[in-house]
Tab-separated table of C-alpha atoms and ligand atoms in Angstrom:
chain	number	residue	atom	x	y	z
E	173	UNK	CA	-25.317	16.528	-18.943
E	174	UNK	CA	-22.696	14.155	-17.214
E	175	UNK	CA	-20.454	14.309	-20.314
E	176	UNK	CA	-20.669	18.048	-20.599
E	177	UNK	CA	-19.768	18.511	-16.965
E	178	UNK	CA	-16.996	15.915	-17.255
E	179	UNK	CA	-15.552	17.710	-20.295
E	180	UNK	CA	-15.774	21.117	-18.630
E	181	UNK	CA	-13.814	19.688	-15.621
E	182	UNK	CA	-11.152	18.040	-17.821
E	183	UNK	CA	-10.720	21.361	-19.656
E	184	UNK	CA	-10.587	23.400	-16.431
E	185	UNK	CA	-7.871	21.418	-14.637
E	186	UNK	CA	-6.080	20.434	-17.856
E	187	UNK	CA	-5.700	16.801	-16.925
E	188	UNK	CA	-3.501	15.865	-19.777
E	189	UNK	CA	-0.142	14.318	-18.738
E	190	UNK	CA	2.636	16.988	-18.493
E	191	UNK	CA	4.536	15.174	-21.270
E	192	UNK	CA	2.195	13.466	-23.594
E	193	UNK	CA	3.254	9.801	-23.611
E	194	UNK	CA	2.250	9.695	-27.326
E	195	UNK	CA	5.132	12.003	-27.992
E	196	UNK	CA	7.406	9.775	-25.972
E	197	UNK	CA	6.863	6.834	-28.393
E	198	UNK	CA	9.777	7.373	-30.781
E	199	UNK	CA	13.207	6.308	-31.468
E	200	UNK	CA	13.027	2.703	-30.443
E	201	UNK	CA	16.252	0.954	-31.518
E	202	UNK	CA	17.826	-2.414	-30.918
E	203	UNK	CA	21.483	-3.002	-30.571
E	204	UNK	CA	23.277	-6.108	-31.803
E	205	UNK	CA	22.271	-8.194	-28.695
E	206	UNK	CA	18.616	-7.542	-29.431
E	207	UNK	CA	18.513	-5.281	-26.287
E	208	UNK	CA	16.474	-2.162	-26.643
E	209	UNK	CA	18.897	0.632	-25.669
E	210	UNK	CA	18.132	3.732	-23.611
E	211	UNK	CA	16.334	5.668	-26.337
E	212	UNK	CA	14.333	8.813	-26.333
E	213	UNK	CA	11.090	7.295	-25.169
E	214	UNK	CA	12.681	5.958	-22.113
E	215	UNK	CA	14.495	9.168	-21.283
E	216	UNK	CA	11.351	11.130	-21.695
E	217	UNK	CA	9.286	8.744	-19.558
E	218	UNK	CA	11.907	8.994	-16.861
E	219	UNK	CA	11.584	12.726	-16.749
E	220	UNK	CA	7.921	12.143	-15.874
E	221	UNK	CA	8.842	9.798	-12.940
E	222	UNK	CA	10.538	11.921	-10.202
E	223	UNK	CA	11.787	8.803	-8.295
E	224	UNK	CA	14.047	7.902	-11.169
E	225	UNK	CA	16.542	10.578	-10.041
E	226	UNK	CA	17.851	7.733	-7.881
E	227	UNK	CA	18.751	4.249	-8.943
E	228	UNK	CA	15.267	2.893	-8.395
E	229	UNK	CA	15.188	-0.853	-8.436
E	230	UNK	CA	12.365	-1.355	-5.979
E	231	UNK	CA	9.289	-1.441	-8.175
E	232	UNK	CA	8.496	-4.938	-6.745
E	233	UNK	CA	8.043	-3.199	-3.357
E	234	UNK	CA	6.440	0.107	-4.327
E	235	UNK	CA	6.315	1.488	-7.894
E	236	UNK	CA	7.243	5.145	-8.487
E	237	UNK	CA	4.255	7.100	-10.037
E	238	UNK	CA	4.581	9.442	-13.079
E	239	UNK	CA	3.658	13.107	-12.446
E	240	UNK	CA	0.461	12.741	-14.410
E	241	UNK	CA	-0.809	10.190	-12.068
E	242	UNK	CA	-0.203	12.365	-9.127
E	243	UNK	CA	-1.715	15.272	-10.800
E	244	UNK	CA	-4.908	13.288	-11.607
E	245	UNK	CA	-5.259	12.238	-7.987
E	246	UNK	CA	-4.796	15.888	-6.819
E	247	UNK	CA	-7.194	17.219	-9.339
E	248	UNK	CA	-10.028	14.787	-8.535
E	249	UNK	CA	-9.551	15.315	-4.859
E	250	UNK	CA	-9.793	18.999	-5.405
E	251	UNK	CA	-12.904	18.550	-7.528
E	252	UNK	CA	-14.620	16.199	-5.026
E	253	UNK	CA	-14.103	18.800	-2.232
E	254	UNK	CA	-15.705	21.575	-4.158
E	255	UNK	CA	-18.889	20.007	-2.967
E	256	UNK	CA	-19.147	16.275	-2.589
E	257	UNK	CA	-22.884	16.148	-2.805
E	258	UNK	CA	-23.304	18.764	-5.588
E	259	UNK	CA	-24.715	16.820	-8.591
E	260	UNK	CA	-22.192	18.480	-11.016
E	261	UNK	CA	-19.351	17.177	-8.980
E	262	UNK	CA	-21.019	13.866	-7.950
E	263	UNK	CA	-21.826	12.902	-11.485
E	264	UNK	CA	-18.144	13.034	-12.577
E	265	UNK	CA	-16.912	11.573	-9.424
E	266	UNK	CA	-19.571	8.822	-9.706
E	267	UNK	CA	-18.016	7.687	-12.908
E	268	UNK	CA	-14.615	6.966	-11.640
E	269	UNK	CA	-15.153	3.435	-10.374
E	270	UNK	CA	-17.046	2.092	-13.377
E	271	UNK	CA	-14.459	3.684	-15.731
E	272	UNK	CA	-11.645	2.065	-13.805
E	273	UNK	CA	-13.370	-1.474	-13.750
E	274	UNK	CA	-13.854	-1.232	-17.389
E	275	UNK	CA	-10.184	-0.178	-17.934
E	276	UNK	CA	-8.981	-3.087	-15.821
E	277	UNK	CA	-11.232	-5.513	-17.559
E	278	UNK	CA	-10.349	-4.460	-21.100
E	279	UNK	CA	-6.562	-4.295	-20.296
E	280	UNK	CA	-6.223	-7.426	-18.311
E	281	UNK	CA	-8.479	-9.919	-19.925
E	282	UNK	CA	-11.606	-9.965	-17.788
E	283	UNK	CA	-15.184	-8.750	-18.011
E	284	UNK	CA	-16.267	-5.613	-16.245
E	285	UNK	CA	-18.463	-7.632	-14.026
E	286	UNK	CA	-15.619	-9.683	-12.945
E	287	UNK	CA	-13.662	-6.749	-11.460
E	288	UNK	CA	-13.688	-5.651	-7.795
E	289	UNK	CA	-11.861	-2.492	-6.895
E	290	UNK	CA	-9.724	-2.866	-3.735
E	291	UNK	CA	-7.043	-0.951	-1.982
E	292	UNK	CA	-4.351	-3.580	-2.090
E	293	UNK	CA	-3.444	-7.091	-3.201
E	294	UNK	CA	-3.896	-8.169	0.364
E	295	UNK	CA	-7.594	-7.220	0.339
E	296	UNK	CA	-8.083	-9.449	-2.695
E	297	UNK	CA	-6.342	-12.335	-1.063
E	298	UNK	CA	-8.605	-11.877	1.982
E	299	UNK	CA	-11.705	-11.998	-0.273
E	300	UNK	CA	-10.432	-15.289	-1.766
E	301	UNK	CA	-9.469	-16.829	1.606
E	302	UNK	CA	-12.974	-16.207	2.883
E	303	UNK	CA	-14.650	-17.475	-0.277
E	304	UNK	CA	-15.742	-20.737	1.326
E	305	UNK	CA	-16.972	-21.991	4.658
E	306	UNK	CA	-13.815	-23.705	6.011
E	307	UNK	CA	-14.038	-26.909	8.017
E	308	UNK	CA	-11.478	-28.431	10.385
E	309	UNK	CA	-8.969	-30.464	8.392
E	310	UNK	CA	-9.623	-28.698	5.035
E	311	UNK	CA	-6.366	-27.954	3.244
E	312	UNK	CA	-4.873	-24.997	1.233
E	313	UNK	CA	-1.867	-25.334	-0.885
E	314	UNK	CA	0.534	-22.387	-0.950
E	315	UNK	CA	4.263	-22.246	-1.763
E	316	UNK	CA	7.586	-21.730	-0.128
E	317	UNK	CA	8.100	-18.478	-2.025
E	318	UNK	CA	5.219	-16.334	-0.705
E	319	UNK	CA	4.873	-12.785	0.615
E	320	UNK	CA	3.273	-12.690	4.134
E	321	UNK	CA	0.115	-11.400	2.401
E	322	UNK	CA	-0.487	-14.887	1.047
E	323	UNK	CA	0.538	-16.553	4.297
E	324	UNK	CA	-0.979	-14.742	7.320
E	325	UNK	CA	-4.558	-14.989	6.084
E	326	UNK	CA	-4.145	-18.811	5.946
E	327	UNK	CA	-2.475	-18.804	9.358
E	328	UNK	CA	-5.423	-16.947	10.673
E	329	UNK	CA	-7.888	-19.456	9.190
E	330	UNK	CA	-5.811	-22.267	10.508
E	331	UNK	CA	-6.036	-20.794	14.015
E	332	UNK	CA	-9.762	-20.190	13.833
E	333	UNK	CA	-10.994	-23.117	11.910
E	334	UNK	CA	-8.162	-25.767	12.132
E	335	UNK	CA	-7.338	-25.770	8.372
E	336	UNK	CA	-4.026	-27.255	7.271
E	337	UNK	CA	-1.612	-25.312	5.171
E	338	UNK	CA	0.691	-27.269	2.770
E	339	UNK	CA	3.707	-25.592	1.287
E	340	UNK	CA	4.753	-26.591	-2.320
E	341	UNK	CA	8.201	-25.997	-3.577
E	342	UNK	CA	8.212	-23.060	-6.102
E	343	UNK	CA	11.950	-22.762	-6.415
E	344	UNK	CA	13.146	-21.740	-9.853
E	345	UNK	CA	13.697	-25.140	-11.324
E	346	UNK	CA	10.976	-27.236	-9.676
E	347	UNK	CA	7.917	-28.670	-11.473
E	348	UNK	CA	5.013	-26.947	-9.715
E	349	UNK	CA	2.360	-28.679	-11.655
E	350	UNK	CA	3.591	-32.157	-10.642
E	351	UNK	CA	3.599	-31.022	-7.048
E	352	UNK	CA	0.002	-29.827	-7.180
E	353	UNK	CA	-1.026	-32.995	-8.858
E	354	UNK	CA	0.696	-35.075	-6.160
E	355	UNK	CA	-0.832	-32.981	-3.362
E	356	UNK	CA	-4.474	-33.207	-4.402
E	357	UNK	CA	-6.648	-34.919	-1.909
E	358	UNK	CA	-10.296	-34.533	-1.148
E	359	UNK	CA	-9.223	-32.365	1.773
E	360	UNK	CA	-7.689	-29.672	-0.541
E	361	UNK	CA	-10.195	-26.900	-1.010
E	362	UNK	CA	-7.974	-24.175	-2.396
E	363	UNK	CA	-4.715	-23.521	-4.181
E	364	UNK	CA	-3.306	-20.048	-3.646
E	365	UNK	CA	0.063	-19.432	-5.285
E	366	UNK	CA	2.004	-16.521	-6.886
E	367	UNK	CA	1.685	-15.458	-10.442
E	368	UNK	CA	5.155	-14.022	-9.973
E	369	UNK	CA	7.062	-14.653	-6.729
E	370	UNK	CA	8.332	-11.532	-4.944
E	371	UNK	CA	10.935	-13.655	-3.447
E	372	UNK	CA	12.660	-15.564	-6.291
E	373	UNK	CA	11.078	-13.838	-9.188
E	374	UNK	CA	9.686	-16.927	-10.750
E	375	UNK	CA	6.696	-16.427	-13.000
E	376	UNK	CA	4.084	-19.073	-13.392
E	377	UNK	CA	3.830	-19.690	-17.139
E	378	UNK	CA	0.590	-19.623	-18.984
E	379	UNK	CA	0.747	-23.338	-19.728
E	380	UNK	CA	1.402	-24.134	-16.135
E	381	UNK	CA	-1.587	-22.175	-15.050
E	382	UNK	CA	-3.777	-23.764	-17.548
E	383	UNK	CA	-2.858	-27.288	-16.542
E	384	UNK	CA	-3.230	-26.439	-12.892
E	385	UNK	CA	-6.811	-25.203	-13.635
E	386	UNK	CA	-7.632	-28.270	-15.448
E	387	UNK	CA	-6.418	-30.335	-12.483
E	388	UNK	CA	-8.446	-28.404	-9.967
E	389	UNK	CA	-11.651	-27.652	-11.649
E	390	UNK	CA	-13.045	-31.310	-11.833
E	391	UNK	CA	-12.258	-31.637	-8.109
E	392	UNK	CA	-14.033	-28.375	-7.290
E	393	UNK	CA	-10.849	-26.914	-5.818
E	394	UNK	CA	-10.626	-23.129	-5.899
E	395	UNK	CA	-7.660	-21.667	-7.705
E	396	UNK	CA	-6.366	-18.244	-6.617
E	397	UNK	CA	-3.318	-16.377	-7.939
E	398	UNK	CA	-1.543	-13.803	-5.959
E	399	UNK	CA	-0.871	-11.278	-8.678
E	400	UNK	CA	0.802	-8.440	-6.746
E	401	UNK	CA	3.779	-8.749	-9.094
E	402	UNK	CA	1.821	-9.517	-12.199
E	403	UNK	CA	0.426	-6.788	-14.399
E	404	UNK	CA	3.155	-4.730	-16.174
E	405	UNK	CA	5.866	-7.056	-14.805
E	406	UNK	CA	4.776	-10.058	-16.996
E	407	UNK	CA	1.917	-10.365	-19.516
E	408	UNK	CA	-1.455	-10.745	-17.743
E	409	UNK	CA	-4.693	-12.069	-19.130
E	410	UNK	CA	-7.010	-13.145	-16.437
E	411	UNK	CA	-9.117	-15.425	-18.585
E	412	UNK	CA	-6.251	-17.065	-20.228
E	413	UNK	CA	-4.680	-18.043	-16.876
E	414	UNK	CA	-7.923	-19.943	-16.119
E	415	UNK	CA	-7.763	-19.247	-12.483
E	416	UNK	CA	-10.900	-18.570	-10.395
E	417	UNK	CA	-9.563	-15.592	-8.509
E	418	UNK	CA	-6.729	-13.113	-9.099
E	419	UNK	CA	-5.614	-10.458	-6.662
E	420	UNK	CA	-3.446	-7.560	-7.608
E	421	UNK	CA	-2.604	-3.923	-6.972
E	422	UNK	CA	-2.029	-0.637	-8.829
E	423	UNK	CA	0.878	0.537	-6.786
E	424	UNK	CA	3.737	-1.702	-8.030
E	425	UNK	CA	4.458	-2.316	-11.706
E	426	UNK	CA	1.441	-0.317	-12.990
E	427	UNK	CA	2.927	2.712	-11.117
E	428	UNK	CA	-0.347	3.792	-9.774
E	429	UNK	CA	-1.258	5.624	-6.525
E	430	UNK	CA	-0.439	3.734	-3.350
E	431	UNK	CA	-3.497	2.056	-1.842
E	432	UNK	CA	-5.026	0.877	-5.106
E	433	UNK	CA	-5.837	-2.723	-6.122
E	434	UNK	CA	-8.149	-5.083	-7.974
E	435	UNK	CA	-9.638	-8.501	-7.318
E	436	UNK	CA	-10.817	-10.537	-10.294
E	437	UNK	CA	-13.467	-13.145	-9.734
E	438	UNK	CA	-14.523	-15.547	-12.615
E	439	UNK	CA	-18.145	-14.956	-13.414
E	440	UNK	CA	-19.016	-18.614	-12.911
E	441	UNK	CA	-17.641	-18.480	-9.356
E	442	UNK	CA	-19.433	-15.370	-8.157
E	443	UNK	CA	-22.426	-17.070	-6.617
E	444	UNK	CA	-20.503	-19.701	-4.905
E	445	UNK	CA	-18.038	-17.147	-3.422
E	446	UNK	CA	-19.100	-16.125	0.061
E	447	UNK	CA	-18.712	-12.482	1.225
E	448	UNK	CA	-17.370	-11.951	4.631
E	449	UNK	CA	-16.783	-8.173	4.661
E	450	UNK	CA	-19.739	-6.317	3.192
E	451	UNK	CA	-22.020	-3.443	3.572
E	452	UNK	CA	-23.574	-0.434	1.862
E	453	UNK	CA	-22.907	-0.608	-2.007
E	454	UNK	CA	-22.717	-4.451	-2.013
E	455	UNK	CA	-26.395	-4.746	-2.483
E	456	UNK	CA	-29.123	-3.843	-5.012
E	457	UNK	CA	-32.133	-4.062	-2.615
E	458	UNK	CA	-32.667	-4.516	1.141
E	459	UNK	CA	-35.303	-4.116	3.768
E	460	UNK	CA	-35.434	-3.987	7.510
E	461	UNK	CA	-36.484	-7.609	7.845
E	462	UNK	CA	-33.291	-9.336	6.775
E	463	UNK	CA	-33.861	-9.513	3.124
E	464	UNK	CA	-31.224	-8.277	0.628
E	465	UNK	CA	-30.007	-8.955	-2.882
E	466	UNK	CA	-26.351	-8.653	-3.750
E	467	UNK	CA	-25.186	-6.904	-6.876
E	468	UNK	CA	-24.903	-9.562	-9.538
E	469	UNK	CA	-21.310	-8.591	-10.243
E	470	UNK	CA	-17.897	-8.803	-8.509
E	471	UNK	CA	-18.366	-5.325	-7.201
E	472	UNK	CA	-20.544	-6.921	-4.593
E	473	UNK	CA	-17.186	-7.336	-2.667
E	474	UNK	CA	-16.893	-3.426	-2.593
E	475	UNK	CA	-18.549	-1.530	0.266
E	476	UNK	CA	-18.472	1.751	2.044
E	477	UNK	CA	-16.990	5.148	1.115
E	478	UNK	CA	-13.976	4.745	-0.968
E	479	UNK	CA	-10.848	6.550	-2.196
E	480	UNK	CA	-12.272	7.760	-5.569
E	481	UNK	CA	-9.640	10.306	-6.425
E	482	UNK	CA	-7.005	7.624	-5.862
E	483	UNK	CA	-8.896	5.214	-8.179
E	484	UNK	CA	-8.886	7.995	-10.834
E	485	UNK	CA	-5.080	8.005	-10.501
E	486	UNK	CA	-5.075	4.225	-10.899
E	487	UNK	CA	-6.929	4.596	-14.204
E	488	UNK	CA	-4.600	7.307	-15.343
E	489	UNK	CA	-1.596	5.075	-14.564
E	490	UNK	CA	-2.945	2.295	-16.796
E	491	UNK	CA	-3.662	4.830	-19.535
E	492	UNK	CA	-0.093	6.188	-19.178
E	493	UNK	CA	1.336	2.728	-19.650
E	494	UNK	CA	-0.959	2.019	-22.578
E	495	UNK	CA	-0.004	5.109	-24.349
E	496	UNK	CA	3.636	4.034	-24.306
E	497	UNK	CA	2.565	0.497	-25.249
E	498	UNK	CA	2.201	-2.324	-22.669
E	499	UNK	CA	3.929	-4.840	-24.931
E	500	UNK	CA	6.741	-2.459	-25.563
E	501	UNK	CA	7.177	-1.967	-21.885
E	502	UNK	CA	7.198	-5.801	-21.329
E	503	UNK	CA	9.657	-6.365	-24.041
E	504	UNK	CA	12.055	-3.772	-22.604
E	505	UNK	CA	11.777	-5.220	-19.142
E	506	UNK	CA	12.668	-8.627	-20.448
E	507	UNK	CA	15.511	-7.185	-22.489
E	508	UNK	CA	16.895	-5.546	-19.404
E	509	UNK	CA	16.566	-8.742	-17.294
E	510	UNK	CA	18.352	-10.685	-20.107
E	511	UNK	CA	21.151	-8.041	-20.121
E	512	UNK	CA	21.464	-8.126	-16.426
E	513	UNK	CA	21.677	-11.849	-16.241
E	514	UNK	CA	24.515	-11.836	-18.830
E	515	UNK	CA	26.297	-9.049	-17.082
E	516	UNK	CA	26.222	-10.535	-13.623
E	517	UNK	CA	27.155	-14.080	-14.695
E	518	UNK	CA	29.886	-12.732	-16.883
E	519	UNK	CA	31.417	-11.291	-13.662
E	520	UNK	CA	31.472	-14.825	-12.324
E	521	UNK	CA	28.460	-14.737	-10.065
E	522	UNK	CA	25.079	-16.649	-10.001
E	523	UNK	CA	21.526	-15.496	-10.588
E	524	UNK	CA	18.918	-16.973	-8.229
E	525	UNK	CA	15.824	-16.022	-10.176
E	526	UNK	CA	14.934	-18.145	-13.271
E	527	UNK	CA	16.899	-17.282	-16.352
E	528	UNK	CA	14.637	-18.983	-18.941
E	529	UNK	CA	12.498	-16.676	-20.946
E	530	UNK	CA	9.178	-18.267	-19.978
E	531	UNK	CA	9.875	-18.264	-16.228
E	532	UNK	CA	11.879	-15.057	-15.664
E	533	UNK	CA	10.191	-11.742	-14.843
E	534	UNK	CA	11.132	-8.240	-14.090
E	535	UNK	CA	12.217	-9.399	-10.583
E	536	UNK	CA	15.862	-10.232	-10.900
E	537	UNK	CA	17.405	-11.928	-7.805
E	538	UNK	CA	21.173	-12.133	-7.783
E	539	UNK	CA	23.303	-14.318	-5.584
E	540	UNK	CA	25.786	-11.944	-3.893
E	541	UNK	CA	29.540	-12.502	-3.683
E	542	UNK	CA	30.583	-14.825	-1.005
E	543	UNK	CA	30.154	-13.436	2.580
E	544	UNK	CA	27.964	-10.493	1.444
E	545	UNK	CA	24.703	-10.339	3.264
E	546	UNK	CA	21.503	-9.087	1.442
E	547	UNK	CA	20.440	-6.762	4.207
E	548	UNK	CA	23.910	-5.237	4.615
E	549	UNK	CA	24.257	-4.432	0.949
E	550	UNK	CA	20.747	-3.201	0.753
E	551	UNK	CA	21.444	-0.793	3.647
E	552	UNK	CA	24.793	0.348	2.009
E	553	UNK	CA	23.220	1.010	-1.334
E	554	UNK	CA	20.214	2.738	0.179
E	555	UNK	CA	22.177	5.004	2.575
E	556	UNK	CA	25.319	5.766	0.632
E	557	UNK	CA	24.531	5.410	-3.054
E	558	UNK	CA	20.785	6.325	-3.471
E	559	UNK	CA	20.252	2.972	-5.015
E	560	UNK	CA	17.184	1.129	-3.868
E	561	UNK	CA	17.049	-2.583	-4.008
E	562	UNK	CA	15.515	-5.234	-1.711
E	563	UNK	CA	16.697	-8.027	0.535
E	564	UNK	CA	14.784	-11.288	0.151
E	565	UNK	CA	14.314	-14.430	2.267
E	566	UNK	CA	17.680	-15.908	1.324
E	567	UNK	CA	20.394	-13.956	3.183
E	568	UNK	CA	22.884	-14.168	0.440
E	569	UNK	CA	20.574	-12.905	-2.278
E	570	UNK	CA	19.373	-9.420	-3.431
E	571	UNK	CA	16.350	-8.424	-5.388
E	572	UNK	CA	16.753	-5.905	-8.176
E	573	UNK	CA	13.482	-5.195	-9.772
E	574	UNK	CA	13.918	-3.955	-13.314
E	575	UNK	CA	11.155	-1.878	-14.802
E	576	UNK	CA	11.271	-0.262	-18.350
E	577	UNK	CA	12.589	2.990	-16.946
E	578	UNK	CA	15.843	1.378	-15.711
E	579	UNK	CA	18.846	1.451	-17.775
E	580	UNK	CA	21.718	-0.814	-18.630
E	581	UNK	CA	24.116	1.886	-17.172
E	582	UNK	CA	22.215	1.871	-13.832
E	583	UNK	CA	22.425	-1.996	-13.790
E	584	UNK	CA	26.202	-1.851	-14.315
E	585	UNK	CA	26.526	0.803	-11.617
E	586	UNK	CA	24.741	-1.201	-8.980
E	587	UNK	CA	26.706	-4.348	-9.862
E	588	UNK	CA	29.964	-2.295	-9.599
E	589	UNK	CA	28.868	-1.015	-6.111
E	590	UNK	CA	28.191	-4.628	-5.027
E	591	UNK	CA	31.564	-5.847	-6.275
E	592	UNK	CA	33.477	-3.024	-4.704
E	593	UNK	CA	31.558	-3.575	-1.344
E	594	UNK	CA	32.518	-7.241	-1.389
E	595	UNK	CA	36.215	-6.526	-1.884
S	71	LIG	C1	3.604	-11.446	-4.003
S	71	LIG	C2	2.994	-10.345	-3.223
S	71	LIG	N1	1.808	-10.511	-2.677
S	71	LIG	C3	1.137	-9.627	-1.934
S	71	LIG	C4	1.894	-8.439	-1.572
S	71	LIG	C5	1.140	-7.457	-0.848
S	71	LIG	O1	0.737	-6.453	-1.673
S	71	LIG	P1	-0.249	-5.240	-1.192
S	71	LIG	O2	0.622	-4.261	-0.389
S	71	LIG	O3	-0.819	-4.661	-2.430
S	71	LIG	O4	-1.299	-5.840	-0.340
S	71	LIG	C6	3.157	-8.224	-2.095
S	71	LIG	C7	3.818	-6.941	-1.852
S	71	LIG	O5	5.011	-6.802	-2.042
S	71	LIG	C8	3.757	-9.195	-2.893
S	71	LIG	O6	4.937	-9.041	-3.479
């Protein structure tokens, strides 16, 4: 019955993407530098992403969604409001969350029971930060390259419970593993660091992550990765990273709807992870006398009425990427980053983000010509050139996020703008 109703719905609203991504997969060619050129599949994908009419280098802030994602959200919202309590509608709508958990698990190396659906990375970071009962003097290790989302929750815990925050150096060329090793004491209860820094673009390598996990586990120190910039920017396999918790979102590199996220909790950590925010839907049973049982899966961290149509769009975004090919996307991103590094340095300037293949990511951070301020050039590009980049902490740097839909021509154009501006 559920399946029939679902199929009828899909047929009715013709949920297929406007341009089938399967048709887009064609014509991949490599030039002499091994750089995938702007071929048919990229051009066609761009046509499906309205924001690419501008020079869009801000995926690390907010990713631009393809039309099929927007359409999916609109269709499900319309369906839901045909009668939210009508079983025909409810049966379809009721599938959205489990389908999405499964999709996230299958795509990013987790089990379905390890996935919590959230509305942002920040929500996941908060779940992790409240995982234990903090005591005065306990320590958390973060880095000097954090987003406020992986800083403010720790400040708040520090104010309330007197925990200490220690900042490790995650600059491009610094050994993060050695620093963690050096900082471990019996006061350290959690390590919460970026999978990819939004600020200097450094990606934690798989090897680094595995070693960090092996250092922390015997000491019973929790290991959380802030993965806002992870999936579809760099390869992501939650189990392979060996962290306990991983927080991410759908609205950056996955190009999903804004207000979508996921928190991964390693199965073995579930019962030792406290819930702070909870409510209806976190439980299997309860009574009026204080007894309750939590769902034996990470979805116990979910509660209340949620944005289901938006989650359907999140699932569609993952499928859209998959139908192009996630490895193909990641390969093209790295090729563009490699190209941009060569192009910028050949003009006599420096790149602030890591340049080695294992540590670089889709987040390219360039050091601007002498005297050019990141905020100033960001405003100039945004207001006069329809080019969207981002300032970062260092005032002389600029972040240029390179997704697969960007092109070498766009990269050259933005570099030309910067050079002209500085002269
Ligand atoms: C590294 C990092 N962490 C967390 C966040 C916050 O993400 P969200 O808006 O999904 O909470 C961002 C957003 O840019 C980020 O770059």
